Short mmCIF file of C-alpha atoms in Angstrom, two decimals:
data_model
loop_
_atom_site.label_atom_id
_atom_site.label_comp_id
_atom_site.label_asym_id
_atom_site.label_seq_id
_atom_site.Cartn_x
_atom_site.Cartn_y
_atom_site.Cartn_z
CA UNK A 299 -0.05 0.05 0.05
CA UNK A 300 1.34 3.51 -0.86
CA UNK A 301 1.58 6.38 1.59
CA UNK A 302 -1.03 8.11 -0.41
CA UNK A 303 -3.18 5.70 -0.33
CA UNK A 304 -2.76 4.60 3.28
CA UNK A 305 -3.18 8.72 4.04
CA UNK A 306 -6.25 8.36 1.78
CA UNK A 307 -7.89 5.43 4.16
CA UNK A 308 -7.09 7.17 7.36
CA UNK A 309 -8.55 10.52 6.16
CA UNK A 310 -11.77 8.37 5.58
CA UNK A 311 -11.49 6.66 9.09
CA UNK A 312 -11.31 9.93 10.91
CA UNK A 313 -14.02 11.01 8.80
CA UNK A 314 -16.20 8.00 10.00
CA UNK A 315 -15.42 8.52 13.57
CA UNK A 316 -16.74 12.13 13.78
CA UNK A 317 -19.73 11.48 11.64
CA UNK A 318 -22.66 12.29 13.57
CA UNK A 319 -25.14 10.51 11.54
CA UNK A 320 -22.91 7.07 12.35
CA UNK A 321 -22.82 7.68 15.97
CA UNK A 322 -26.64 8.40 16.23
CA UNK A 323 -27.53 5.11 14.65
CA UNK A 324 -25.01 3.19 16.85
CA UNK A 325 -26.35 4.67 20.04
CA UNK A 326 -29.92 4.12 19.08
CA UNK A 327 -29.17 0.34 18.52
CA UNK A 328 -27.32 0.15 21.67
CA UNK A 329 -30.80 1.54 23.47
CA UNK A 330 -32.73 -1.13 22.13
CA UNK A 331 -31.44 -3.55 24.78
CA UNK A 332 -33.90 -1.91 27.23
CA UNK A 333 -36.63 -2.94 25.19
CA UNK A 334 -36.23 -6.71 25.96
CA UNK A 335 -36.45 -8.58 29.57
CA UNK A 336 -35.49 -8.00 32.08
CA UNK A 337 -35.83 -4.60 31.35
CA UNK A 338 -38.64 -4.61 29.39
CA UNK A 339 -39.14 -0.90 28.06
CA UNK A 340 -41.67 -2.04 25.28
CA UNK A 341 -42.21 1.62 23.93
CA UNK A 342 -38.54 1.96 22.64
CA UNK A 343 -39.19 -0.05 19.56
CA UNK A 344 -41.94 2.00 18.53
CA UNK A 345 -39.83 5.20 17.78
CA UNK A 346 -36.03 4.22 18.20
CA UNK A 347 -35.72 2.74 14.43
CA UNK A 348 -37.50 5.74 13.55
CA UNK A 349 -34.46 7.77 14.03
CA UNK A 350 -32.55 5.44 11.88
CA UNK A 351 -35.17 5.40 9.13
CA UNK A 352 -35.25 9.11 9.19
CA UNK A 353 -31.46 9.12 8.65
CA UNK A 354 -32.04 7.07 5.42
CA UNK A 355 -34.76 9.29 3.66
CA UNK A 356 -32.26 10.45 1.16
CA UNK A 357 -29.31 8.24 1.19
CA UNK A 358 -27.81 5.85 -1.62
CA UNK A 359 -27.95 2.08 -1.41
CA UNK A 360 -24.35 1.75 -0.10
CA UNK A 361 -25.04 4.43 2.50
CA UNK A 362 -28.15 3.50 3.46
CA UNK A 363 -26.82 -0.02 4.36
CA UNK A 364 -23.80 1.56 6.51
CA UNK A 365 -26.28 3.21 8.62
CA UNK A 366 -28.69 0.45 9.20
CA UNK A 367 -25.37 -1.80 9.62
CA UNK A 368 -24.16 0.37 12.53
CA UNK A 369 -27.79 0.58 14.14
CA UNK A 370 -28.06 -3.22 13.94
CA UNK A 371 -24.45 -3.70 15.57
CA UNK A 372 -25.11 -1.66 18.03
CA UNK A 373 -28.72 -3.40 18.67
CA UNK A 374 -26.75 -6.95 18.74
CA UNK A 375 -23.58 -6.12 20.62
CA UNK A 376 -25.65 -5.32 23.62
CA UNK A 377 -28.46 -7.27 23.23
CA UNK A 378 -26.54 -10.69 22.97
CA UNK A 379 -23.66 -9.53 25.14
CA UNK A 380 -24.72 -12.58 27.28
CA UNK A 381 -23.46 -14.88 24.72
CA UNK A 382 -19.82 -13.56 25.89
CA UNK A 383 -20.29 -15.19 29.40
CA UNK A 384 -20.39 -18.31 28.20
CA UNK A 385 -17.23 -17.93 25.72
CA UNK A 386 -15.34 -16.36 28.38
CA UNK A 387 -16.14 -18.66 31.07
CA UNK A 388 -16.20 -21.84 29.57
CA UNK A 389 -14.74 -21.49 26.20
CA UNK A 390 -10.81 -21.47 27.17
CA UNK A 391 -9.81 -18.54 24.92
CA UNK A 392 -7.97 -15.50 25.76
CA UNK A 393 -10.36 -12.18 26.55
CA UNK A 394 -9.01 -10.90 23.50
CA UNK A 395 -10.04 -13.83 20.94
CA UNK A 396 -13.52 -14.12 23.15
CA UNK A 397 -14.14 -10.55 22.40
CA UNK A 398 -13.11 -10.78 18.48
CA UNK A 399 -15.53 -13.90 18.29
CA UNK A 400 -18.59 -11.67 19.88
CA UNK A 401 -17.49 -9.06 17.63
CA UNK A 402 -17.75 -11.08 14.54
CA UNK A 403 -20.98 -12.73 15.75
CA UNK A 404 -22.55 -9.11 15.99
CA UNK A 405 -20.94 -7.95 12.39
CA UNK A 406 -22.48 -10.91 11.03
CA UNK A 407 -26.10 -10.60 12.49
CA UNK A 408 -25.86 -6.62 11.65
CA UNK A 409 -25.66 -7.74 7.89
CA UNK A 410 -29.45 -8.79 7.76
CA UNK A 411 -30.62 -5.33 8.61
CA UNK A 412 -27.94 -3.75 6.63
CA UNK A 413 -29.35 -5.84 3.58
CA UNK A 414 -32.66 -4.70 4.31
CA UNK A 415 -31.71 -0.92 4.08
CA UNK A 416 -29.84 -2.03 0.91
CA UNK A 417 -32.58 -3.13 -0.86
CA UNK A 418 -35.28 -0.34 0.20
CA UNK A 419 -32.89 2.02 -1.17
CA UNK A 420 -32.22 0.30 -4.62
CA UNK A 421 -35.97 -0.52 -5.23
CA UNK A 422 -36.63 3.21 -4.46
CA UNK A 423 -36.63 6.14 -6.68
CA UNK A 424 -33.72 8.04 -7.14
CA UNK A 425 -32.47 10.25 -4.34
CA UNK A 426 -35.46 9.31 -2.40
CA UNK A 427 -36.17 6.45 -0.09
CA UNK A 428 -39.69 4.71 -0.43
CA UNK A 429 -40.27 4.37 3.39
CA UNK A 430 -42.75 1.84 2.82
CA UNK A 431 -40.50 -0.78 1.44
CA UNK A 432 -38.69 -1.14 4.85
CA UNK A 433 -41.44 -3.33 6.45
CA UNK A 434 -41.56 -6.35 3.74
CA UNK A 435 -37.64 -6.01 3.11
CA UNK A 436 -37.40 -6.06 6.80
CA UNK A 437 -39.39 -9.26 7.11
CA UNK A 438 -37.14 -10.92 4.34
CA UNK A 439 -34.19 -9.94 6.28
CA UNK A 440 -35.51 -11.42 9.35
CA UNK A 441 -36.56 -14.79 7.76
CA UNK A 442 -33.27 -14.99 6.44
CA UNK A 443 -31.48 -14.54 9.82
CA UNK A 444 -33.58 -17.21 11.20
CA UNK A 445 -32.53 -19.87 8.67
CA UNK A 446 -29.30 -19.17 7.27
CA UNK A 447 -26.43 -21.09 9.10
CA UNK A 448 -29.46 -22.95 10.94
CA UNK A 449 -30.57 -19.74 12.03
CA UNK A 450 -30.28 -17.25 15.21
CA UNK A 451 -33.36 -14.92 14.96
CA UNK A 452 -32.87 -13.44 18.82
CA UNK A 453 -33.78 -10.24 19.46
CA UNK A 454 -36.69 -9.87 16.85
CA UNK A 455 -38.60 -6.44 17.48
CA UNK A 456 -41.89 -8.30 18.35
CA UNK A 457 -40.61 -10.23 21.26
CA UNK A 458 -40.08 -6.69 23.30
CA UNK A 459 -43.81 -6.38 22.72
CA UNK A 460 -45.12 -9.12 24.75
CA UNK A 461 -46.60 -6.87 27.48
CA UNK A 462 -47.39 -3.93 25.45
CA UNK A 463 -50.99 -3.36 23.84
CA UNK A 464 -49.45 -4.79 20.17
CA UNK A 465 -49.35 -8.23 22.13
CA UNK A 466 -52.66 -8.59 21.22
CA UNK A 467 -51.97 -9.42 17.41
CA UNK A 468 -49.75 -12.42 18.29
CA UNK A 469 -52.67 -14.95 18.17
CA UNK A 470 -53.72 -13.68 14.69
CA UNK A 471 -50.47 -12.66 13.15
CA UNK A 472 -47.65 -13.84 15.58
CA UNK A 473 -44.57 -12.36 16.46
CA UNK A 474 -43.43 -11.72 13.02
CA UNK A 475 -46.60 -9.58 12.51
CA UNK A 476 -46.05 -7.67 15.39
CA UNK A 477 -42.52 -6.96 14.29
CA UNK A 478 -44.07 -5.52 10.76
CA UNK A 479 -46.60 -3.16 12.73
CA UNK A 480 -43.72 -2.11 14.75
CA UNK A 481 -41.69 -1.29 11.49
CA UNK A 482 -44.70 0.25 10.10
CA UNK A 483 -45.14 2.28 13.26
CA UNK A 484 -42.10 3.65 12.84
CA UNK A 485 -42.07 4.31 9.22
CA UNK A 486 -45.45 6.36 9.62
CA UNK A 487 -43.56 8.46 12.39
CA UNK A 488 -41.22 9.43 10.00
CA UNK A 489 -43.45 10.29 7.15
CA UNK A 490 -45.26 12.39 10.03
CA UNK A 491 -41.93 14.13 10.73
CA UNK A 492 -41.23 14.82 7.02
CA UNK A 493 -44.81 15.82 6.27
CA UNK A 494 -44.31 18.59 9.15
CA UNK A 495 -41.02 19.51 8.02
CA UNK A 496 -42.31 19.88 4.36
CA UNK A 497 -45.57 21.61 5.66
CA UNK A 498 -47.38 19.26 3.66
CA UNK A 499 -50.93 18.48 5.29
CA UNK A 500 -51.65 15.82 2.40
CA UNK A 501 -48.75 13.45 2.91
CA UNK A 502 -49.68 13.73 6.71
CA UNK A 503 -53.10 11.96 6.29
CA UNK A 504 -51.93 8.30 5.50
CA UNK A 505 -49.45 7.70 8.18
CA UNK A 506 -51.87 9.24 10.68
CA UNK A 507 -54.78 6.83 10.01
CA UNK A 508 -52.50 3.97 9.76
CA UNK A 509 -51.61 4.64 13.23
CA UNK A 510 -55.19 5.08 14.37
CA UNK A 511 -55.99 1.63 12.81
CA UNK A 512 -53.34 -0.22 14.32
CA UNK A 513 -54.55 1.40 17.84
CA UNK A 514 -57.73 0.47 17.24
CA UNK A 515 -57.06 -3.11 16.22
CA UNK A 516 -54.98 -3.59 19.20
CA UNK A 517 -57.92 -2.63 21.47
CA UNK A 518 -60.18 -4.70 19.65
CA UNK A 519 -58.31 -7.76 19.72
CA UNK A 520 -57.79 -7.74 23.51
CA UNK A 521 -61.43 -8.36 23.73
CA UNK A 522 -61.38 -11.74 21.35
CA UNK A 523 -60.93 -15.03 23.03
CA UNK A 524 -59.42 -17.31 20.51
CA UNK A 525 -59.40 -20.72 22.67
CA UNK A 526 -61.53 -21.95 25.31
CA UNK A 527 -61.04 -22.95 28.73
CA UNK A 528 -61.99 -26.66 29.39
CA UNK A 529 -63.03 -26.38 33.02
CA UNK A 530 -59.89 -28.80 33.58
CA UNK A 531 -56.69 -28.07 35.62
CA UNK A 532 -53.69 -29.90 36.30
CA UNK A 533 -51.00 -29.94 39.09
CA UNK A 534 -47.39 -29.25 37.97
CA UNK A 535 -44.17 -29.07 40.18
CA UNK A 536 -41.16 -27.87 38.07
CA UNK A 537 -37.90 -28.48 39.73
CA UNK A 538 -34.92 -26.34 39.53
CA UNK A 539 -31.84 -28.11 40.90
CA UNK A 540 -29.32 -24.92 40.63
CA UNK A 541 -26.37 -27.03 39.70
CA UNK A 542 -23.24 -25.11 38.90
CA UNK A 543 -22.31 -25.41 35.29
CA UNK A 544 -18.67 -25.89 36.28
CA UNK A 545 -19.52 -29.00 38.04
CA UNK A 546 -22.34 -30.16 36.07
CA UNK A 547 -20.56 -32.85 34.23
CA UNK A 548 -17.97 -34.01 36.90
CA UNK A 549 -18.11 -37.69 37.37
CA UNK A 550 -17.99 -37.17 41.20
CA UNK A 551 -21.10 -35.23 41.03
CA UNK A 552 -23.06 -37.57 38.88
CA UNK A 553 -24.82 -39.42 41.74
CA UNK A 554 -25.23 -36.29 43.90
CA UNK A 555 -27.12 -34.46 41.22
CA UNK A 556 -28.95 -37.39 40.54
CA UNK A 557 -30.26 -37.68 44.12
CA UNK A 558 -30.96 -34.09 44.53
CA UNK A 559 -33.67 -34.18 42.08
CA UNK A 560 -34.93 -37.28 43.50
CA UNK A 561 -35.17 -35.92 46.92
CA UNK A 562 -36.99 -32.67 45.81
CA UNK A 563 -39.29 -34.87 43.82
CA UNK A 564 -40.00 -37.29 46.40
CA UNK A 565 -41.91 -34.53 48.60
CA UNK A 566 -43.97 -33.45 45.60
CA UNK A 567 -45.45 -36.52 44.09
CA UNK A 568 -49.03 -34.97 44.61
CA UNK A 569 -48.49 -32.94 41.62
CA UNK A 570 -49.63 -34.68 38.45
CA UNK A 571 -46.41 -33.89 36.35
CA UNK A 572 -43.21 -33.05 37.54
CA UNK A 573 -40.54 -31.49 35.30
CA UNK A 574 -37.19 -31.84 35.67
CA UNK A 575 -34.91 -29.30 33.36
CA UNK A 576 -32.62 -30.35 29.98
CA UNK A 577 -29.94 -32.59 30.97
CA UNK A 578 -30.75 -32.95 34.73
CA UNK A 579 -29.54 -36.43 34.64
CA UNK A 580 -26.00 -35.66 34.08
CA UNK A 581 -25.15 -39.24 32.09
CA UNK A 582 -26.02 -40.99 29.34
CA UNK A 583 -29.54 -43.03 29.31
CA UNK A 584 -28.10 -46.84 29.05
CA UNK A 585 -25.81 -46.07 31.62
CA UNK A 586 -28.15 -45.13 34.48
CA UNK A 587 -31.02 -47.71 33.72
CA UNK A 588 -31.22 -48.93 37.55
CA UNK A 589 -31.69 -45.21 38.71
CA UNK A 590 -34.38 -44.66 36.05
CA UNK A 591 -36.24 -47.92 36.98
CA UNK A 592 -36.44 -46.95 40.55
CA UNK A 593 -37.83 -43.37 39.43
CA UNK A 594 -40.00 -44.60 37.17
CA UNK A 595 -41.68 -47.13 39.75
CA UNK A 596 -41.49 -44.53 42.53
CA UNK A 597 -43.51 -42.06 40.21
CA UNK A 598 -45.89 -44.96 38.99
CA UNK A 599 -46.74 -45.57 42.90
CA UNK A 600 -47.74 -42.35 43.33
CA UNK A 601 -49.56 -41.74 40.58
CA UNK A 602 -47.31 -39.02 38.99
CA UNK A 603 -45.30 -38.44 35.86
CA UNK A 604 -41.68 -37.34 35.49
CA UNK A 605 -40.44 -35.47 32.42
CA UNK A 606 -36.79 -35.21 32.61
CA UNK A 607 -34.16 -34.36 30.01
CA UNK A 608 -31.26 -36.84 29.50
CA UNK A 609 -28.64 -37.53 27.01
CA UNK A 610 -29.18 -40.91 25.10
CA UNK A 611 -26.57 -42.95 23.24
CA UNK A 612 -28.10 -45.27 20.15
CA UNK A 613 -26.15 -48.19 20.25
CA UNK A 614 -27.24 -49.18 16.66
CA UNK A 615 -26.60 -45.93 14.86
CA UNK A 616 -23.94 -45.01 17.41
CA UNK A 617 -25.33 -41.19 17.51
CA UNK A 618 -25.94 -39.24 20.75
CA UNK A 619 -29.09 -37.15 21.14
CA UNK A 620 -30.16 -34.47 23.56
CA UNK A 621 -33.55 -36.12 25.08
CA UNK A 622 -36.64 -35.84 27.04
CA UNK A 623 -38.36 -39.00 28.59
CA UNK A 624 -41.39 -39.59 30.67
CA UNK A 625 -41.13 -41.69 33.72
CA UNK A 626 -44.10 -43.05 35.51
CA UNK A 627 -47.25 -41.50 34.39
CA UNK A 628 -49.21 -44.60 33.45
CA UNK A 629 -51.36 -44.29 30.38
CA UNK A 630 -54.25 -46.11 29.64
CA UNK A 631 -52.38 -48.24 26.98
CA UNK A 632 -49.16 -48.14 29.05
CA UNK A 633 -49.08 -50.38 32.17
CA UNK A 634 -45.46 -50.07 32.94
CA UNK A 635 -44.33 -46.81 32.30
CA UNK A 636 -40.78 -46.30 31.33
CA UNK A 637 -38.27 -48.71 29.62
CA UNK A 638 -35.32 -48.16 27.63
CA UNK A 639 -35.91 -46.72 24.41
CA UNK A 640 -39.86 -46.40 24.48
CA UNK A 641 -41.54 -44.10 22.18
CA UNK A 642 -42.67 -41.74 24.96
CA UNK A 643 -39.76 -39.38 24.37
CA UNK A 644 -38.47 -36.43 22.38
CA UNK A 645 -34.82 -35.93 20.47
CA UNK A 646 -33.97 -32.52 20.06
CA UNK A 647 -34.01 -31.56 16.10
CA UNK A 648 -32.53 -28.01 16.12
CA UNK A 649 -29.18 -28.23 17.49
CA UNK A 650 -27.21 -25.07 18.66
CA UNK A 651 -24.05 -24.46 16.54
CA UNK A 652 -20.73 -24.93 18.87
CA UNK A 653 -22.74 -26.14 21.93
CA UNK A 654 -24.23 -29.13 20.56
CA UNK A 655 -23.03 -29.71 17.06
CA UNK A 656 -19.43 -28.26 15.24
CA UNK A 657 -19.64 -27.20 11.60
CA UNK A 658 -16.08 -28.00 10.20
CA UNK A 659 -15.01 -29.86 13.21
CA UNK A 660 -12.05 -31.27 11.92
CA UNK A 661 -10.67 -27.96 11.45
CA UNK A 662 -12.11 -26.23 14.57
CA UNK A 663 -11.91 -28.72 17.19
CA UNK A 664 -8.10 -28.75 17.60
CA UNK A 665 -7.93 -24.80 17.80
CA UNK A 666 -9.50 -24.28 21.47
CA UNK A 667 -11.47 -25.59 24.31
CA UNK A 668 -14.80 -23.63 23.10
CA UNK A 669 -14.78 -26.02 20.24
CA UNK A 670 -14.73 -29.33 22.43
CA UNK A 671 -17.46 -28.61 25.11
CA UNK A 672 -19.05 -31.43 26.73
CA UNK A 673 -21.52 -33.24 24.64
CA UNK A 674 -21.30 -31.15 21.50
CA UNK A 675 -21.35 -33.97 19.24
CA UNK A 676 -25.17 -34.62 18.97
CA UNK A 677 -27.51 -35.80 16.33
CA UNK A 678 -30.49 -34.15 15.17
CA UNK A 679 -34.45 -35.87 16.05
CA UNK A 680 -37.05 -35.66 13.87
CA UNK A 681 -38.52 -32.46 12.66
CA UNK A 682 -41.69 -33.80 13.55
CA UNK A 683 -42.22 -35.72 16.66
CA UNK A 684 -45.21 -37.25 18.60
CA UNK A 685 -46.11 -35.21 21.62
CA UNK A 686 -45.31 -36.61 25.00
CA UNK A 687 -47.74 -38.35 27.07
CA UNK A 688 -48.07 -37.77 30.53
CA UNK A 689 -51.18 -38.66 32.92
CA UNK A 690 -53.38 -38.74 29.39
CA UNK A 691 -52.32 -35.21 28.41
CA UNK A 692 -50.41 -34.16 25.25
CA UNK A 693 -47.49 -32.01 25.88
CA UNK A 694 -45.80 -30.88 23.17
CA UNK A 695 -41.84 -30.12 23.92
CA UNK A 696 -39.02 -28.34 22.81
CA UNK A 697 -35.63 -28.22 24.15
CA UNK A 698 -33.84 -24.90 24.95
CA UNK A 699 -33.08 -22.89 21.83
CA UNK A 700 -35.84 -24.73 19.69
CA UNK A 701 -38.45 -22.30 21.32
CA UNK A 702 -36.80 -19.74 19.35
CA UNK A 703 -38.66 -21.21 16.06
CA UNK A 704 -42.29 -20.94 15.86
CA UNK A 705 -42.42 -23.06 12.37
CA UNK A 706 -40.99 -25.91 14.36
CA UNK A 707 -43.47 -25.52 17.24
CA UNK A 708 -46.63 -25.26 14.58
CA UNK A 709 -45.15 -28.24 12.97
CA UNK A 710 -45.58 -30.35 15.90
CA UNK A 711 -48.88 -28.87 17.44
CA UNK A 712 -51.88 -30.96 17.13
CA UNK A 713 -55.80 -30.62 18.41
CA UNK A 714 -55.08 -32.84 21.03
CA UNK A 715 -52.07 -30.93 22.24
CA UNK A 716 -52.91 -29.43 26.30
CA UNK A 717 -49.48 -27.92 27.23
CA UNK A 718 -46.14 -26.48 25.59
CA UNK A 719 -43.12 -27.59 27.77
CA UNK A 720 -39.58 -26.16 26.96
CA UNK A 721 -36.74 -26.99 29.45
CA UNK A 722 -33.43 -25.41 29.38
CA UNK A 723 -30.00 -24.74 31.20
CA UNK A 724 -28.84 -21.32 31.00
CA UNK A 725 -26.22 -21.69 33.58
CA UNK A 726 -24.04 -21.27 30.47
CA UNK A 727 -25.08 -17.37 31.03
CA UNK A 728 -24.64 -16.95 34.53
CA UNK A 729 -26.53 -13.61 35.80
CA UNK A 730 -27.17 -12.23 32.55
CA UNK A 731 -30.10 -10.83 30.62
CA UNK A 732 -30.11 -13.92 27.96
CA UNK A 733 -32.41 -16.23 30.33
CA UNK A 734 -34.73 -13.45 30.90
CA UNK A 735 -34.83 -12.83 27.02
CA UNK A 736 -35.10 -16.70 26.85
CA UNK A 737 -38.26 -16.61 28.93
CA UNK A 738 -39.69 -13.62 26.88
CA UNK A 739 -39.51 -15.62 24.00
CA UNK A 740 -41.26 -18.72 25.53
CA UNK A 741 -44.17 -16.39 26.66
CA UNK A 742 -44.62 -15.20 22.95
CA UNK A 743 -44.99 -19.08 21.92
CA UNK A 744 -47.67 -19.50 24.65
CA UNK A 745 -49.45 -16.30 23.24
CA UNK A 746 -49.27 -17.06 19.61
CA UNK A 747 -50.36 -20.61 19.78
CA UNK A 748 -52.90 -20.40 22.51
CA UNK A 749 -51.63 -23.04 25.11
CA UNK A 750 -50.06 -22.64 28.72
CA UNK A 751 -46.46 -23.34 28.77
CA UNK A 752 -44.16 -24.72 31.35
CA UNK A 753 -40.44 -23.82 31.55
CA UNK A 754 -38.19 -25.84 33.70
CA UNK A 755 -34.48 -24.65 33.75
CA UNK A 756 -31.55 -25.50 35.90
CA UNK A 757 -31.08 -22.29 37.65
CA UNK A 758 -33.70 -20.02 36.28
CA UNK A 759 -35.90 -18.63 34.86
CA UNK A 760 -38.03 -21.42 35.75
CA UNK A 761 -41.98 -20.23 35.47
CA UNK A 762 -45.31 -21.32 34.23
CA UNK A 763 -47.12 -18.86 31.91
CA UNK A 764 -51.20 -19.42 30.89
CA UNK A 765 -52.40 -19.43 27.25
CA UNK A 766 -52.14 -15.72 26.94
CA UNK A 767 -48.57 -15.33 27.96
CA UNK A 768 -48.90 -14.13 31.27
CA UNK A 769 -46.95 -15.56 34.32
CA UNK A 770 -48.76 -17.87 36.46
CA UNK A 771 -46.01 -18.62 38.91
CA UNK A 772 -42.30 -18.24 38.84
CA UNK A 773 -39.19 -19.06 41.40
CA UNK A 774 -36.21 -17.09 41.96
CA UNK A 775 -33.27 -17.73 39.96
CA UNK A 776 -30.12 -19.01 41.47
CA UNK A 777 -32.19 -20.65 43.79
CA UNK A 778 -32.81 -24.56 44.53
CA UNK A 779 -36.36 -25.03 44.71
CA UNK A 780 -39.65 -26.28 43.03
CA UNK A 781 -42.30 -24.13 41.39
CA UNK A 782 -45.60 -25.98 42.38
CA UNK A 783 -49.09 -24.75 40.48
CA UNK A 784 -52.29 -25.49 38.93
CA UNK A 785 -52.91 -25.01 35.15
CA UNK A 786 -56.13 -24.41 33.67
CA UNK A 787 -56.53 -26.16 30.19
CA UNK A 788 -57.83 -24.77 27.08
CA UNK A 789 -59.07 -26.27 23.79
CA UNK A 790 -59.34 -24.39 20.11
CA UNK A 791 -56.97 -22.84 17.82
CA UNK A 792 -55.51 -19.38 17.37
CA UNK A 793 -55.43 -18.16 13.59
CA UNK A 794 -51.43 -17.84 13.76
CA UNK A 795 -51.13 -21.56 14.98
CA UNK A 796 -53.07 -22.89 11.87
CA UNK A 797 -50.68 -21.24 9.14
CA UNK A 798 -47.51 -19.10 10.36
CA UNK A 799 -45.59 -19.35 6.97
CA UNK A 800 -48.72 -18.57 5.17
CA UNK A 801 -48.74 -15.47 7.33
CA UNK A 802 -45.34 -14.50 6.86
CA UNK A 803 -45.65 -14.82 3.28
CA UNK A 804 -48.62 -12.58 3.22
CA UNK A 805 -47.02 -10.15 5.42
CA UNK A 806 -44.04 -9.93 2.88
CA UNK A 807 -45.98 -9.92 -0.46
CA UNK A 808 -48.87 -7.87 0.07
CA UNK A 809 -47.32 -4.62 1.12
CA UNK A 810 -45.02 -5.13 -1.75
CA UNK A 811 -48.01 -5.52 -4.23
CA UNK A 812 -49.73 -2.54 -2.62
CA UNK A 813 -46.63 -0.25 -2.89
CA UNK A 814 -45.66 -1.12 -6.58
CA UNK A 815 -49.48 -0.69 -7.55
CA UNK A 816 -49.41 2.60 -5.96
CA UNK A 817 -46.23 3.35 -7.85
CA UNK A 818 -47.35 2.58 -10.68
CA UNK A 819 -50.50 4.49 -10.61
CA UNK A 820 -48.37 7.37 -9.61
CA UNK A 821 -46.26 6.97 -12.56
CA UNK A 822 -49.02 6.89 -15.30
CA UNK A 823 -50.83 9.91 -13.68
CA UNK A 824 -47.51 11.88 -14.20
CA UNK A 825 -47.16 10.76 -17.82
CA UNK A 826 -50.82 11.97 -18.34
CA UNK A 827 -49.64 15.12 -17.14
CA UNK A 828 -46.86 15.58 -19.24
#
């Protein structure tokens, strides 16, 4: 590189560092962490993105992508900072390297909103951004973020609205639809601001009407009951063992851990269903058959069912699975409850990269302990599996990260499904906001699909949520304990649960058709005038 070229690049860097637009977008992104749990300032996403959209109004596609990328980088670097806790504490990497990995992850995630801004500017008229295109292109970007490289749709804007008036839209258009409404509200705010700036009352009408319609529909939908109570209840007990991650897989802790869960369960057999968290039993299933038989018989004698996380090794296929199994809980057609490899089980389908499988493992595993975490060589279970059966109830299970994917839940939901169940081990993330965001996502799934949800974790957040996404009960984090409560059962289907993919498609394609049609109409009118 020549000295002249170097000086030119240095000059560009200096200008970027003092660019007020860049800093404004970055800080706006940083602030969005407060929109999500545990802070839950849900009103922030209703105007913070508008700050960025306003900056995009007259930018080139390349400049638009830069500004939106900076906004998204700030959004993710603050919002998923909890990921660094696991990398730093359990990755075995120097601090500089672990920070570099976090930086790379956030830059990667920022590409999707940047892509959204680029497409919006590219397909707009020259020198003027068509703000109405942001919403459909944003949904395209979010969809890609949920599927590329197995997907990481964390921090989608709709999740921040679980306690806002917009939550009433969830049973109809899902979290993705709420995200679309959040973007649309921000676009309308920018349109209003531009109208006031240009003193144009004509362009003020449409965005104002849209906001009024959204507010009216939000109020109306709160009065609609999509599912109905059956009048039946079930008693549940969720066990939180609070086992430190640093000792969880120590061989000398195997039996103390298993005995702890059994002891906490024995005094709660009056519950119909008892839930232990993900991999509560720190051993592979074939190696602890005596223990499982004892627990099974104990549950049968007390007419209770236990659902626990456990790791299974299939000797025929020589594969490991992250699984859930049912112990006890005698069904009408099942007199003996549990036996090894019985069908009343679930194996995780959507595995977490690095944590549960390592892509390009021949290259990555020798590099650092991060790529050799315990149990990081799982195989996938089927995408569609039978609901678990316990005490003649049908329970739809999702393991840990899977709760982020509504399409997977929809594929496994049946008319017989009584409860949603998700178990996790968020001890990887310490006292960060990660577990609270995880719980927030689970609450949204309960509201979208109109079913009560049970969430059992190793050290919190352990909670029971009703079909409206509201907490029925929860217990403190980082404490050993058992959450006991009754859950009212419901029946029926929400509109969203019937066809979530169709709703996503319509939320993308309909605005595009409307915007393109209006643009064609405007162009024809201009030609006639000429």
